[in-house]
XYZ file of C-alpha atoms in Angstrom:
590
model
C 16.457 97.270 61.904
C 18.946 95.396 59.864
C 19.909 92.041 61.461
C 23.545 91.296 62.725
C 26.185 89.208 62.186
C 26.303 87.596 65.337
C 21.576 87.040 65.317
C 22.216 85.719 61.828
C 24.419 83.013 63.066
C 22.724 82.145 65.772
C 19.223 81.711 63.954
C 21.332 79.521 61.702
C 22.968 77.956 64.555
C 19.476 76.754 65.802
C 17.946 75.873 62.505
C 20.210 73.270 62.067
C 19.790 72.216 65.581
C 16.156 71.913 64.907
C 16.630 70.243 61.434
C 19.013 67.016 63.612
C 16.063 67.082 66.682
C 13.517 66.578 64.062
C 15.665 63.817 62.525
C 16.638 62.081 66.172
C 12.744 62.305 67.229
C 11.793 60.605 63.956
C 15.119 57.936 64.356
C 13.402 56.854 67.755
C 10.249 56.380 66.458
C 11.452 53.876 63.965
C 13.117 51.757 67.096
C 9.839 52.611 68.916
C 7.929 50.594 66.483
C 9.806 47.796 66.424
C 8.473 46.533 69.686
C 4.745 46.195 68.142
C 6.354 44.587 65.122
C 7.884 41.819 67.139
C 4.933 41.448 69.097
C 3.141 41.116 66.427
C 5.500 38.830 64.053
C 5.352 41.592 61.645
C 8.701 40.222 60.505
C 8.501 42.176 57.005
C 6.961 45.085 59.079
C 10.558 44.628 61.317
C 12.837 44.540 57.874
C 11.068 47.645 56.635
C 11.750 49.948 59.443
C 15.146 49.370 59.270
C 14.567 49.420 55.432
C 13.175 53.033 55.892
C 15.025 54.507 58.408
C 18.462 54.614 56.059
C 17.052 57.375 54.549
C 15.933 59.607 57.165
C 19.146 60.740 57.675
C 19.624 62.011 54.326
C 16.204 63.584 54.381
C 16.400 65.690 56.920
C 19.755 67.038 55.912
C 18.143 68.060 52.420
C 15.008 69.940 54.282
C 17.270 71.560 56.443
C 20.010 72.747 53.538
C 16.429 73.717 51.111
C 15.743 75.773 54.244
C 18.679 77.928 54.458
C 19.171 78.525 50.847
C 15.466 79.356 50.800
C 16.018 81.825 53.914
C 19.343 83.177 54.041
C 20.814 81.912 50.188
C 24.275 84.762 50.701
C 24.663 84.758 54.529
C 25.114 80.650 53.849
C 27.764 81.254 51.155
C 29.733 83.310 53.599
C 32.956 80.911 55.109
C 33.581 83.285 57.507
C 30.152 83.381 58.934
C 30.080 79.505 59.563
C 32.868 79.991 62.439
C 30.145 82.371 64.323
C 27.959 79.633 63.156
C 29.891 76.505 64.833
C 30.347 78.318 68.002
C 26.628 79.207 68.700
C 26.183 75.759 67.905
C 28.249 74.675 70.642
C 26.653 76.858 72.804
C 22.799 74.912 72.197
C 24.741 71.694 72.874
C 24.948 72.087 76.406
C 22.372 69.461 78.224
C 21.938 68.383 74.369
C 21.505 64.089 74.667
C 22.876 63.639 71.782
C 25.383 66.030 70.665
C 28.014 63.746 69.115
C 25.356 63.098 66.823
C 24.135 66.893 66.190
C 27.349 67.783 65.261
C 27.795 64.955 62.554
C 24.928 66.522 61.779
C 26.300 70.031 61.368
C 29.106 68.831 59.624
C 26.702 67.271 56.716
C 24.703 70.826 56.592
C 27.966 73.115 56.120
C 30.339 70.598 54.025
C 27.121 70.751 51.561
C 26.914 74.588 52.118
C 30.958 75.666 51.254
C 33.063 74.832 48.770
C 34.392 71.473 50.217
C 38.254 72.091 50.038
C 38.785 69.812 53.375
C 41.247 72.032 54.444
C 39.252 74.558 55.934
C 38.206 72.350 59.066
C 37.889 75.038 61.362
C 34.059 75.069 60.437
C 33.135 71.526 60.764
C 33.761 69.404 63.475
C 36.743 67.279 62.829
C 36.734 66.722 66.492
C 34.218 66.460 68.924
C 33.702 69.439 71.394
C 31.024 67.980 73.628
C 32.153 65.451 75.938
C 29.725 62.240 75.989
C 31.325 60.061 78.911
C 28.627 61.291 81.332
C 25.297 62.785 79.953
C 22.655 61.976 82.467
C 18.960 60.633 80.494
C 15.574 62.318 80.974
C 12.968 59.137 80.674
C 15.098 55.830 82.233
C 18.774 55.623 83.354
C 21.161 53.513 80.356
C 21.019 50.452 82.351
C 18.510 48.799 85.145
C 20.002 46.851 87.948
C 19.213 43.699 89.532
C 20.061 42.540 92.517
C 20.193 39.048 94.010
C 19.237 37.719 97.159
C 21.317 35.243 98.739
C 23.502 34.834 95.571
C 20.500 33.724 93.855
C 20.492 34.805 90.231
C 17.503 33.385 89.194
C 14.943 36.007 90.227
C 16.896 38.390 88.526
C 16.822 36.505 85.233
C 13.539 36.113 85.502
C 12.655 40.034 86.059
C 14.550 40.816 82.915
C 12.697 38.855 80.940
C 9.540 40.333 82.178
C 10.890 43.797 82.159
C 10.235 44.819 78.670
C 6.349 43.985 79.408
C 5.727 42.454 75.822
C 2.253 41.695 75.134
C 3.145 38.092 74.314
C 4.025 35.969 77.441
C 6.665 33.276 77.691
C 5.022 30.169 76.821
C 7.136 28.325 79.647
C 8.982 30.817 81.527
C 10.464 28.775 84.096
C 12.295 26.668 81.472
C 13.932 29.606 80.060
C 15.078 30.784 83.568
C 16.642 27.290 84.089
C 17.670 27.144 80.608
C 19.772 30.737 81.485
C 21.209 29.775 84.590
C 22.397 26.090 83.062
C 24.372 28.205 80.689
C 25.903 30.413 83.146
C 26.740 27.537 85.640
C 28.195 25.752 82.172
C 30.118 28.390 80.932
C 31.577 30.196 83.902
C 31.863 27.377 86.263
C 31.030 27.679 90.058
C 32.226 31.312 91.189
C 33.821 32.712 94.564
C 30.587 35.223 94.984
C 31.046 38.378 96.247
C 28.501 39.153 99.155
C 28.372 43.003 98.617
C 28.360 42.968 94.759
C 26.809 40.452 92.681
C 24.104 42.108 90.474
C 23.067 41.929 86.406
C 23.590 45.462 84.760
C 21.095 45.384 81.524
C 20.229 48.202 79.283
C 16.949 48.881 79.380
C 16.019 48.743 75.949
C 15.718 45.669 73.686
C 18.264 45.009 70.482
C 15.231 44.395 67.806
C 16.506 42.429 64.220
C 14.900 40.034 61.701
C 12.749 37.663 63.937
C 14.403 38.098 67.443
C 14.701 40.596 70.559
C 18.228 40.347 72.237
C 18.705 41.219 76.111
C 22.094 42.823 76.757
C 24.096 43.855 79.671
C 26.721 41.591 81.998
C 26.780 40.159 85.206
C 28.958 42.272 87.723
C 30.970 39.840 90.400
C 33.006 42.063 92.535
C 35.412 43.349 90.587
C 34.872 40.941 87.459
C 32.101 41.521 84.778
C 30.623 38.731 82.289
C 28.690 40.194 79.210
C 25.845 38.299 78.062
C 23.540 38.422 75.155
C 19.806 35.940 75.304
C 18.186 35.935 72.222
C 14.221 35.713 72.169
C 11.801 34.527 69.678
C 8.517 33.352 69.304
C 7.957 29.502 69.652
C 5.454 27.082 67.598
C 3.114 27.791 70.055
C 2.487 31.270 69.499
C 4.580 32.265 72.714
C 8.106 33.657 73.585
C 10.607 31.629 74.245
C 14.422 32.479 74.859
C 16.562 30.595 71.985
C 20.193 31.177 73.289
C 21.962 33.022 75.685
C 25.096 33.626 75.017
C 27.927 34.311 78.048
C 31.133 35.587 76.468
C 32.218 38.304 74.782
C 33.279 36.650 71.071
C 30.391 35.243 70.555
C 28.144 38.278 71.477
C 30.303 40.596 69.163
C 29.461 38.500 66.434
C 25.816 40.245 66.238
C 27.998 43.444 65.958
C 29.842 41.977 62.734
C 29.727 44.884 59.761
C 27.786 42.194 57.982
C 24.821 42.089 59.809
C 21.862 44.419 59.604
C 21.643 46.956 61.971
C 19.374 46.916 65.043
C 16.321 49.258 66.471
C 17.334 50.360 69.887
C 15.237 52.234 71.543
C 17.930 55.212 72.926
C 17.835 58.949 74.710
C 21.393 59.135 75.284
C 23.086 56.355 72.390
C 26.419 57.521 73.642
C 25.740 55.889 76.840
C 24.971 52.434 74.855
C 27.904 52.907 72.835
C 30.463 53.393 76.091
C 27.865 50.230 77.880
C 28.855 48.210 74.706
C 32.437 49.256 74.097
C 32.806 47.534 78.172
C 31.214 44.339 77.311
C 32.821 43.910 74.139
C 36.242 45.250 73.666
C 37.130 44.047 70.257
C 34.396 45.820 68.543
C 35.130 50.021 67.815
C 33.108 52.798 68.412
C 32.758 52.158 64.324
C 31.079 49.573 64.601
C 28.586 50.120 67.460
C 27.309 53.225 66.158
C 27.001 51.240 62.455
C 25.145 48.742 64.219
C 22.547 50.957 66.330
C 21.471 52.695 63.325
C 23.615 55.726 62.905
C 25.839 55.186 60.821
C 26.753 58.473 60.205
C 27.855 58.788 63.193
C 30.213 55.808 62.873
C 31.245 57.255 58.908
C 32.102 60.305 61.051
C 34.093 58.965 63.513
C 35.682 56.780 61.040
C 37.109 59.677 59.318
C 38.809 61.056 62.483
C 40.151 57.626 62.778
C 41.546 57.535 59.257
C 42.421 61.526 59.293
C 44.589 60.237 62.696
C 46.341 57.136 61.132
C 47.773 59.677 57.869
C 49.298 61.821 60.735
C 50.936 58.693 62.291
C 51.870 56.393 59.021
C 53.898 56.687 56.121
C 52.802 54.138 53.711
C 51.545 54.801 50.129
C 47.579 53.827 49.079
C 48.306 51.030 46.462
C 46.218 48.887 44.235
C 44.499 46.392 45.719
C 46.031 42.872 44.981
C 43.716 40.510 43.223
C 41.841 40.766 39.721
C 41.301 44.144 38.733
C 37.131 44.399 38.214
C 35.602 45.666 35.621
C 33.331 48.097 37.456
C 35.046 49.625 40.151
C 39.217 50.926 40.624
C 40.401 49.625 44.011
C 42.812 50.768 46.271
C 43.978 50.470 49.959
C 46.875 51.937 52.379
C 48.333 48.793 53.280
C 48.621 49.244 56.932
C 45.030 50.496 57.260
C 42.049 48.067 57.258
C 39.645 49.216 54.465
C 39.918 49.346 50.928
C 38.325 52.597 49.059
C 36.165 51.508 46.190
C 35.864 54.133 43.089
C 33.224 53.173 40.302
C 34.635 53.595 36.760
C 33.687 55.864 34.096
C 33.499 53.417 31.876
C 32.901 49.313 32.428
C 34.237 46.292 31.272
C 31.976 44.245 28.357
C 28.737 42.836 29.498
C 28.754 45.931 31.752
C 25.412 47.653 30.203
C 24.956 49.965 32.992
C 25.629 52.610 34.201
C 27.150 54.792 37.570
C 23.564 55.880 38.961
C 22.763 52.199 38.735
C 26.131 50.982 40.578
C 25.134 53.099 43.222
C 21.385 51.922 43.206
C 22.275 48.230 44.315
C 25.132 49.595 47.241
C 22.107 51.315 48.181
C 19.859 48.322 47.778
C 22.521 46.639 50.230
C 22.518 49.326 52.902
C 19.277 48.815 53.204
C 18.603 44.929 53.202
C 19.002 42.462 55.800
C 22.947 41.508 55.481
C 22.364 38.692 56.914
C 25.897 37.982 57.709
C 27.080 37.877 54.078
C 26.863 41.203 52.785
C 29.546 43.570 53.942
C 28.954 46.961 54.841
C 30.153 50.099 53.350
C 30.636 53.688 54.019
C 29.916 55.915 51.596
C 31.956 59.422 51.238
C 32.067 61.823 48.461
C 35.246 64.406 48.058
C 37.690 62.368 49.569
C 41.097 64.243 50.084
C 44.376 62.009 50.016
C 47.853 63.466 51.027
C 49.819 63.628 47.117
C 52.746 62.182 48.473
C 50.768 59.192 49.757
C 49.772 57.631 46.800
C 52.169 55.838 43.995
C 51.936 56.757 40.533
C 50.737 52.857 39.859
C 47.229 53.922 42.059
C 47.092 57.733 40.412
C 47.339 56.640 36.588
C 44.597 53.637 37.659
C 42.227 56.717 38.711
C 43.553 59.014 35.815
C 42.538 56.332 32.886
C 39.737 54.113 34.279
C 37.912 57.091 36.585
C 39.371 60.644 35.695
C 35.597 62.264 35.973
C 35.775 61.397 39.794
C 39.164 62.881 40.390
C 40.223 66.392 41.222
C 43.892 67.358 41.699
C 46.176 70.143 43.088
C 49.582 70.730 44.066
C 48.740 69.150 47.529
C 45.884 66.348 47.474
C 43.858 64.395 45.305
C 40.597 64.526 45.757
C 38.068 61.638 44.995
C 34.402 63.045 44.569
C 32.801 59.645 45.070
C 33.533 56.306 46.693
C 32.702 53.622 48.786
C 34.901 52.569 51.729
C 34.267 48.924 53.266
C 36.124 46.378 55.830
C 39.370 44.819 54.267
C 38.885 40.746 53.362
C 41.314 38.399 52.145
C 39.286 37.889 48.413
C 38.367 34.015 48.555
C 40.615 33.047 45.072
C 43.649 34.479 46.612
C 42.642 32.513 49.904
C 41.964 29.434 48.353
C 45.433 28.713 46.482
C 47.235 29.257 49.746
C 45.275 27.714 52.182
C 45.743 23.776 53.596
C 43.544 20.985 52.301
C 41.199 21.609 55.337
C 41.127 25.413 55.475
C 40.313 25.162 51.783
C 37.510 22.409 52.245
C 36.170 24.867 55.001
C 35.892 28.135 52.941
C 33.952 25.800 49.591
C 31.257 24.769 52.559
C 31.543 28.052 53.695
C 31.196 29.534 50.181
C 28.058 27.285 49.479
C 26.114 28.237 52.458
C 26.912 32.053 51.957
C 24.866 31.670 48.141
C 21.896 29.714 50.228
C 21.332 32.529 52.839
C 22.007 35.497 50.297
C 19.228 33.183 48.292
C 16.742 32.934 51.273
C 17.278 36.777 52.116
C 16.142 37.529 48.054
C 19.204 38.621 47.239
C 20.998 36.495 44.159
C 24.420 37.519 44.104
C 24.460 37.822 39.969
C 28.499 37.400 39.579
C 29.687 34.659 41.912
C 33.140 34.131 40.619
C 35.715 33.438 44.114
C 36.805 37.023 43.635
C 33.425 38.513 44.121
C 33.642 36.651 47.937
C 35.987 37.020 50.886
C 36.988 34.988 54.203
C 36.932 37.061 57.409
C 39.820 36.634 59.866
C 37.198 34.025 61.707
C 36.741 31.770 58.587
C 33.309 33.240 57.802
C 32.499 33.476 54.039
C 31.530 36.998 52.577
C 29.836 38.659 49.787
C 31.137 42.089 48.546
C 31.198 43.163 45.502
C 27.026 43.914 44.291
C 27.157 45.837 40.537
C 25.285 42.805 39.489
C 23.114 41.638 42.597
C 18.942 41.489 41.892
C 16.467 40.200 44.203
C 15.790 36.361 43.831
C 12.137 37.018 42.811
C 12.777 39.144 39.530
C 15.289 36.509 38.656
C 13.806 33.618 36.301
C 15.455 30.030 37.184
C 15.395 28.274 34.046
C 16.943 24.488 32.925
C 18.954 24.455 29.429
C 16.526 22.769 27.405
C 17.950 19.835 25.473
C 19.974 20.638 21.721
C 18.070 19.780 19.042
C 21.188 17.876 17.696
C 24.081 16.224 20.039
C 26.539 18.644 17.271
C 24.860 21.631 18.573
C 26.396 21.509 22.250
C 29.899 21.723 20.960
C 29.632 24.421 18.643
C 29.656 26.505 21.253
C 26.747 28.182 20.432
C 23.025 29.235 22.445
C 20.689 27.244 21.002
C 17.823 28.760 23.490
C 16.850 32.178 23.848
C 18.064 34.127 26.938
C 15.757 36.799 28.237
C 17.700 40.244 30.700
C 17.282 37.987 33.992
C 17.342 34.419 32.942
C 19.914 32.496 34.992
C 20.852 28.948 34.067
C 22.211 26.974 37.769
C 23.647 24.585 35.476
C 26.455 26.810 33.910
C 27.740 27.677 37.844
C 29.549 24.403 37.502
C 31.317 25.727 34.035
C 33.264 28.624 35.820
C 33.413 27.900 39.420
C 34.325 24.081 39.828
C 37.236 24.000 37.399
C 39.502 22.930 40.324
C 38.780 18.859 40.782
C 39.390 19.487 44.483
C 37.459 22.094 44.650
C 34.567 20.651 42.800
C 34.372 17.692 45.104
C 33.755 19.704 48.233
C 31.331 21.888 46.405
C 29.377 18.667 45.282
C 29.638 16.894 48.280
C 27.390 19.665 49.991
C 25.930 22.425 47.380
C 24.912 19.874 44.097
C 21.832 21.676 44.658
C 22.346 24.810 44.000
C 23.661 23.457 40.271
C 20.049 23.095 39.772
C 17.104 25.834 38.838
C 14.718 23.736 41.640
C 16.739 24.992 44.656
C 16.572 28.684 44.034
C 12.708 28.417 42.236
C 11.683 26.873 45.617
C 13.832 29.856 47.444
C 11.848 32.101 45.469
C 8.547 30.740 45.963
C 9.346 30.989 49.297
C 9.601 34.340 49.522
C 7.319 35.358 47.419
C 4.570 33.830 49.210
C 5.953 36.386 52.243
C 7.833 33.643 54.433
C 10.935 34.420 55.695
C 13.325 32.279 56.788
C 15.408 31.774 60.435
C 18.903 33.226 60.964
C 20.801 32.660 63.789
C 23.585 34.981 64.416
C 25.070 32.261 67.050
C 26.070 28.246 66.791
C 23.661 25.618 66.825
C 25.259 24.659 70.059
C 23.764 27.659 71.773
C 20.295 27.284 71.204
C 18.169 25.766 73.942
C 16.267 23.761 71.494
C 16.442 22.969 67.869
C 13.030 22.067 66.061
C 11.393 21.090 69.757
C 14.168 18.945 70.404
C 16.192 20.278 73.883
C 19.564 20.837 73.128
C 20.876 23.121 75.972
C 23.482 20.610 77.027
C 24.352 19.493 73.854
C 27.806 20.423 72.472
C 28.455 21.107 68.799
C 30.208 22.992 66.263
C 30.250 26.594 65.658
C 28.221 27.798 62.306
């Protein structure tokens, strides 16, 4: 009996469904696992999950696309087959826990399936048709509540730090309660309780990253709610220990920023963290939550609704970017839109022996290191369709002569086959000219301690010219451009050895030979601290890092598998620096 239309669609409809459970069930286990890790202070162990799980995405799409050529290779290649397609889709989605997800999913099977005009929309979904305000979980509700008596909030702290029953007890548990409640007292001041509602909503899975388990939820008085964030670790003694906890809602976005790595969450429904997170911390977008939690596809999908919704409402032209044009990658941004789209070149600058597949390699090296709040994120997107009459002839002949192999173009759009899309920054040598004397003394400390904590996460930054950096609108120092990033341990740290004649250091010429990854600390001063002012700041805190000791240390560091702290919060929140208390002490922000 020859097989319909309509059974054809639906056994595609439901291999695709299968392909995004198989990828969700193995997305959990990677969070799953991350509990034993931090148990176990399998800190690489935790880094490598996160590490792995980037490409499991990408993975499963593959097997499931090699599966439907393999099975139906001219029923795929049929457009008007994928609108039966999408609709029996829709119909397994009901009860689905995670069908925003499942249909980013669907959208990365068929885009890869048709020819990817972008106009054709009606078979992907360019918006979402399953609602995900109110999807009920099978295992444990989003959140677990705790409930005081007599006002008393202390119990409750204390059961949520019990509640995640990890094998390794607090060494002093008692302290930490205390520790907790002198920072809520501290930073919310005595309250007007409410009798019939004072309780602590916290979801009921840990935030696992680097060496530390985050708590989150918020404290619900009446009709008021206070988010809170405490941080745990393990102490000296081979205990827990809680190392902050942090009570308002700036500082706890902060381990949301897009240059952090992203956490393992243990999740059934992640739409209901998302819409728990979105209420404690208002700043941060639906982008960025869903970056952070690990699905990032999800947030690259919802991203693209976003910008898809801002053409329809603007009327500005995608420029150049301002700044030094690189020699590596053509940038460009709309001007009232927050991103700038990044295309790599066909061909580079000098001293550019690479090539594209190797550009890519290190923004994939990137996505999946720890970030460690100096790395920006990026999205990546591949046949990118602009509006024609939204870009100036300045940004069209930049693509035509520096990247023509990557553009496509018809009466209509333009269409970019491959770039990378990241969070706008003001670049730090177009900061630094403008800003006051102690803005500008700020962002060279700032600068300095960026290089030492890309250096302790192995990651040396290879071009560190001011351009290569920029300053958040919070001050905070970042690294984003990585065509010539390598890890810190296949670098070789060497000191110029001395010329063989005084005559010989002002010809101008190497008198030593220089091996592919050599890297002399001593010429940073050269091109970096031509600016007097400049160079004072920089020497008054970061001499060191003019010398090859500094980063051979860093490197023997890490090679001998130690990896160092990092604190996504002020020294002023932690309960105790190096044994020392310091709950009550005030100090500055990092």
């Amino acid at each position: 009996m020859a097989i319909t239309h309509h059974s054809t669609s639906k056994t595609i409809a439901v291999a695709i469904l299968t392909g995004f459970n198989k990828h969700y069930f193995i997305f959990r286990s990677y969070s799953k696992r991350a509990k034993n890790k931090f148990e176990e202070a399998d800190w690489l162990g935790v880094q490598a999950l996160v590490a792995d799980r980037v490409r499991c995405y990408d993975d499963r799409v593959d097997e499931c696309v090699t599966w439907l050529h393999e099975h139906y290779p001219q029923q795929i290649l049929d457009e008007t087959l994928w609108k039966s397609i999408k609709t029996d889709f829709i119909a397994l989605l009901t009860n689905h826990k995670q069908p925003e997800l499942a249909e980013t999913f669907f959208n990365s099977v068929s885009t890869r399936m048709l020819d990817r005009s972008y106009y054709k929309n009606q078979y992907i979904f360019v918006r979402p048709a399953i609602a995900t305000e109110y999807i009920e979980s099978d295992e444990d509700s989003t959140f677990k509540p705790f409930y005081p008596d007599n006002n008393d909030l202390s119990p409750c702290v204390r059961n949520m730090l019990l509640h995640f029953n990890w094998r390794v007890p607090f060494t002093d548990i008692d302290k930490d309660v205390t520790n907790i409640m002198s920072t809520i007292q501290k930073e919310m001041g005595p309250w007007p309780f409410d009798e019939f509602n004072l309780h602590i909503q916290m979801l009921q899975s840990a935030f696992y990253r680097n060496k530390c388990a985050y708590i989150l939820g918020q404290i619900i008085n009446g009709n008021e709610s206070y988010p809170f964030a405490i941080a745990v670790v393990h102490d000296k003694k081979g205990g827990l220990k809680v190392d902050a906890a942090l009570l308002n809602a700036r500082s706890i976005a902060v381990l949301f920023s897009f240059a952090r790595a992203y956490f393992l969450v243990e999740m059934e429904v992640p739409s209901n963290y998302v819409n728990f997170l979105r209420a404690m911390l208002p700043m941060r977008s639906k982008i960025d939550l869903y970056n952070m939690l690990g699905l990032q596809k999800q947030g690259k999908n919802i991203f693209w609704r976003d910008f898809l919704q801002h053409l329809h409402y603007s009327e500005d032209k995608f420029i150049l970017a301002p700044g030094i044009k690189g020699l590596v990658m053509s940038v460009f941004m709309l001007p009232s839109f927050p991103y700038v789209f990044k295309v790599i070149k066909d061909k580079f600058g000098p001293n550019k022996d690479f090539d594209r597949d190797y550009v890519r390699g290190k923004y994939l090296l990137v996505k999946k290191h720890d970030r460690v709040g100096r790395m920006a994120d990026t999205l990546e997107f591949s046949k990118v369709a602009i509006p024609r009459d939204r870009c100036t002839d300045e940004m069209l002949n930049e693509l035509r002569e520096f990247a023509p192999s990557m553009l496509e173009e018809n009466d209509d759009y333009i269409i970019i086959k491959h770039c990378y899309i990241e969070r706008r920054l003001k670049p730090l040598n177009i900061f630094l000219p403008k800003a006051n004397a102690e803005q500008r003394r700020d962002a060279i400390i700032d600068y300095g301690q960026a290089l030492k904590d890309l250096a302790a996460a192995n990651i040396f930054p290879g071009d560190m010219l001011f351009k290569n950096f920029g300053i958040t609108r919070f001050g905070r120092v970042i690294f984003y451009d990585y065509d010539e990033i390598e890890y810190m341990t296949s670098c070789n740290f060497r000191r110029i050895p001395p010329a063989p004649y005084p005559e010989m250091e002002l010809s101008g010429e190497v008198w030593y030979p220089v091996n592919k990854n050599d890297v002399f600390p001593e010429e940073f001063g050269t091109f970096l601290l031509t600016d007097p002012e400049v160079r004072e700041v920089f020497m008054a805190h970061h001499a060191e890092l003019l010398t090859p000791e500094f980063w051979q240390e860093k490197k023997d560091h890490i090679e001998a598998g130690l990896l160092d702290d990092f604190y996504p919060y002020p020294d002023s929140a932690r309960f105790e620096i190096d044994g020392d208390p310091n709950y009550l002490r005030e100090g500055a922000d990092a």
